[in-house]
Short mmCIF file of C-alpha atoms and ligand atoms in Angstrom, two decimals:
data_model
loop_
_atom_site.label_atom_id
_atom_site.label_comp_id
_atom_site.label_asym_id
_atom_site.label_seq_id
_atom_site.Cartn_x
_atom_site.Cartn_y
_atom_site.Cartn_z
CA MET O 134 0.05 -0.19 -0.18
CA TYR O 135 1.35 3.80 -0.92
CA LYS O 136 1.00 6.85 0.68
CA THR O 137 0.82 9.33 -1.79
CA VAL O 138 -0.48 8.61 -5.09
CA ILE O 139 0.10 11.09 -7.85
CA THR O 140 -1.29 10.84 -11.63
CA PHE O 141 -1.85 13.61 -14.64
CA GLY O 142 -3.93 14.06 -17.02
CA THR O 143 -5.95 16.54 -19.25
CA PHE O 144 -9.42 14.82 -18.06
CA ASP O 145 -11.59 16.67 -20.84
CA VAL O 146 -15.19 15.68 -21.14
CA PHE O 147 -14.74 14.14 -17.78
CA HIS O 148 -15.63 10.01 -19.30
CA VAL O 149 -16.03 6.52 -17.35
CA GLY O 150 -12.16 5.87 -18.55
CA HIS O 151 -11.39 8.79 -16.44
CA LEU O 152 -13.54 8.00 -13.53
CA LYS O 153 -11.56 4.30 -13.15
CA ILE O 154 -8.23 5.35 -13.69
CA LEU O 155 -8.73 7.75 -10.32
CA GLU O 156 -10.40 5.04 -8.81
CA ARG O 157 -8.06 2.30 -9.32
CA ALA O 158 -4.84 5.02 -8.41
CA ARG O 159 -6.87 6.04 -5.34
CA ASN O 160 -6.85 2.58 -4.33
CA LEU O 161 -3.20 1.82 -4.37
CA GLY O 162 -2.66 4.22 -1.41
CA THR O 163 -4.16 6.19 1.37
CA SER O 164 -4.16 9.56 -1.16
CA LEU O 165 -4.50 10.48 -4.44
CA VAL O 166 -3.03 14.11 -5.91
CA VAL O 167 -3.85 14.87 -9.68
CA GLY O 168 -2.56 17.31 -11.89
CA VAL O 169 -4.62 18.67 -14.46
CA SER O 170 -3.38 20.11 -17.74
CA THR O 171 -3.63 23.30 -18.49
CA ASP O 172 -5.15 24.11 -21.40
CA ALA O 173 -1.83 26.01 -23.19
CA LEU O 174 -0.05 22.76 -22.04
CA ASN O 175 -2.65 20.89 -24.23
CA TYR O 176 -2.17 23.12 -27.01
CA SER O 177 1.60 22.72 -27.07
CA LYS O 178 1.18 18.96 -26.73
CA LYS O 179 -2.12 18.04 -29.05
CA GLY O 180 -2.21 21.21 -31.07
CA ARG O 181 -5.79 22.00 -30.23
CA TYR O 182 -7.63 23.33 -26.59
CA PRO O 183 -9.53 20.77 -24.64
CA VAL O 184 -13.36 21.43 -24.88
CA TYR O 185 -13.38 22.61 -21.15
CA GLN O 186 -11.23 25.04 -19.63
CA GLU O 187 -8.64 24.10 -17.08
CA GLU O 188 -10.30 25.68 -13.89
CA GLU O 189 -13.26 23.71 -14.81
CA ARG O 190 -11.71 20.43 -15.61
CA LEU O 191 -9.91 21.22 -12.11
CA GLU O 192 -13.56 21.45 -10.36
CA ILE O 193 -14.84 18.39 -11.84
CA ILE O 194 -11.41 16.58 -10.60
CA LYS O 195 -11.77 17.65 -7.31
CA ALA O 196 -14.91 16.89 -6.79
CA ILE O 197 -14.26 13.27 -7.73
CA ARG O 198 -14.48 11.50 -4.18
CA TYR O 199 -11.24 9.36 -5.06
CA VAL O 200 -9.50 12.57 -5.09
CA GLU O 201 -7.42 14.24 -2.48
CA TYR O 202 -6.15 17.19 -4.01
CA VAL O 203 -5.66 18.44 -7.54
CA PHE O 204 -3.18 20.97 -9.37
CA LEU O 205 -2.50 22.48 -12.55
CA GLU O 206 -0.09 21.00 -14.08
CA HIS O 207 1.56 23.58 -16.27
CA SER O 208 4.78 21.60 -17.44
CA LEU O 209 5.37 18.17 -18.49
CA GLU O 210 9.04 18.47 -17.88
CA ALA O 211 8.18 19.76 -13.92
CA LYS O 212 6.71 16.26 -13.06
CA GLY O 213 9.61 15.02 -11.22
CA GLU O 214 9.30 18.44 -9.50
CA TYR O 215 5.37 17.81 -8.48
CA ILE O 216 6.49 14.29 -7.29
CA ARG O 217 8.37 15.83 -5.06
CA GLN O 218 6.48 18.67 -4.24
CA TYR O 219 3.48 16.43 -3.23
CA GLU O 220 5.81 13.56 -1.62
CA ALA O 221 4.40 11.09 -4.15
CA ASP O 222 5.67 7.48 -3.89
CA LEU O 223 3.69 6.21 -6.70
CA LEU O 224 3.62 7.65 -10.16
CA VAL O 225 0.24 5.98 -11.93
CA MET O 226 -0.40 6.61 -15.67
CA GLY O 227 -2.56 4.86 -18.26
CA ASP O 228 -0.76 2.04 -20.44
CA ASP O 229 -1.00 4.84 -23.32
CA TRP O 230 2.03 6.25 -21.52
CA GLU O 231 3.69 2.82 -21.22
CA GLY O 232 7.72 3.13 -20.54
CA ARG O 233 7.32 7.24 -21.04
CA PHE O 234 7.36 8.15 -16.98
CA ASP O 235 10.24 5.55 -16.33
CA GLN O 236 13.11 8.06 -15.87
CA PHE O 237 11.17 8.94 -12.45
CA SER O 238 11.75 5.68 -10.96
CA ASP O 239 14.42 7.25 -9.40
CA LEU O 240 11.57 9.20 -7.00
CA CYS O 241 8.81 6.92 -6.74
CA GLU O 242 7.54 3.53 -7.82
CA VAL O 243 6.02 4.37 -11.60
CA MET O 244 3.10 2.06 -12.48
CA TYR O 245 1.33 2.05 -16.25
CA LEU O 246 -2.42 0.43 -15.64
CA PRO O 247 -4.47 -0.94 -18.43
CA ARG O 248 -7.15 1.81 -19.78
CA THR O 249 -10.77 1.40 -19.86
CA PRO O 250 -11.11 -0.45 -23.15
CA ALA O 251 -13.25 1.68 -25.79
CA ILE O 252 -13.54 4.83 -24.48
CA SER O 253 -11.87 8.13 -24.77
CA THR O 254 -12.36 12.01 -24.89
CA THR O 255 -11.45 12.12 -28.72
CA ALA O 256 -14.18 9.08 -29.58
CA VAL O 257 -16.77 11.02 -27.19
CA ILE O 258 -15.80 13.95 -29.33
CA GLU O 259 -16.45 11.94 -32.86
CA LYS O 260 -19.52 10.78 -31.87
CA ILE O 261 -21.24 13.89 -30.55
CA ARG O 262 -19.56 15.36 -33.80
CA LEU O 263 -21.31 12.46 -36.12
N1 CTP F 24 -7.64 6.56 -19.20
C1 CTP F 24 -7.83 4.82 -19.54
N2 CTP F 24 -8.79 4.62 -19.96
C2 CTP F 24 -9.33 5.28 -21.05
C3 CTP F 24 -9.14 6.84 -21.06
C4 CTP F 24 -7.99 7.30 -20.75
O1 CTP F 24 -7.30 5.01 -18.63
N3 CTP F 24 -10.04 4.84 -21.73
C5 CTP F 24 -6.52 7.51 -18.67
C6 CTP F 24 -5.52 7.72 -19.33
O2 CTP F 24 -4.50 6.70 -20.13
C7 CTP F 24 -4.64 8.55 -18.30
C8 CTP F 24 -6.02 9.63 -18.27
O3 CTP F 24 -7.12 8.65 -18.25
O4 CTP F 24 -4.09 7.90 -17.53
C9 CTP F 24 -6.43 10.84 -18.26
O5 CTP F 24 -6.42 10.55 -19.67
P1 CTP F 24 -6.59 11.74 -21.02
O6 CTP F 24 -5.59 11.64 -22.05
O7 CTP F 24 -7.34 12.74 -20.26
O8 CTP F 24 -8.14 10.99 -21.52
P2 CTP F 24 -8.11 10.42 -23.11
O9 CTP F 24 -9.74 9.76 -23.39
O10 CTP F 24 -7.17 9.39 -23.30
O11 CTP F 24 -8.27 11.94 -24.18
P3 CTP F 24 -8.01 11.74 -25.74
O12 CTP F 24 -8.53 11.01 -26.18
O13 CTP F 24 -7.57 13.57 -25.96
O14 CTP F 24 -6.62 11.45 -25.81
#
């Protein structure tokens, strides 16, 4: 059992895949801290702004019962600093990120959980668009 689990994501157009990863991450430890990526960070990463603005995404994640604390993730490169700042002993990410965060394993455990099949923000947006 870990003490503080940390995870990161955009969590735009909140869906059950998001809920499930937060639930599973929380169940691995005593408390869960979530870094919600900023609108600017998303633009630089994916070339588009999220549907919901960062303050709204932050508020939604904060209201999830599995989540103890939320903050805005301003920079992908600062993950190590966030891990130290929140004294996380486990970093959880979905397995679409498999291997991408192994460099932080000198700071805490790094675990990739299987994604919930057949749902994503992109798929929801596409479905609504059709
Ligand atoms: N996630 C998951 N299962 C899904 C979708 C997302 O476990 N079906 C996890 C991701 O692996 C990540 C977190 O939820 O750890 C936040 O993912 P995010 O990129 O915000 O959501 P996606 O639905 O993957 O968004 P997009 O379609 O824009 O890539």
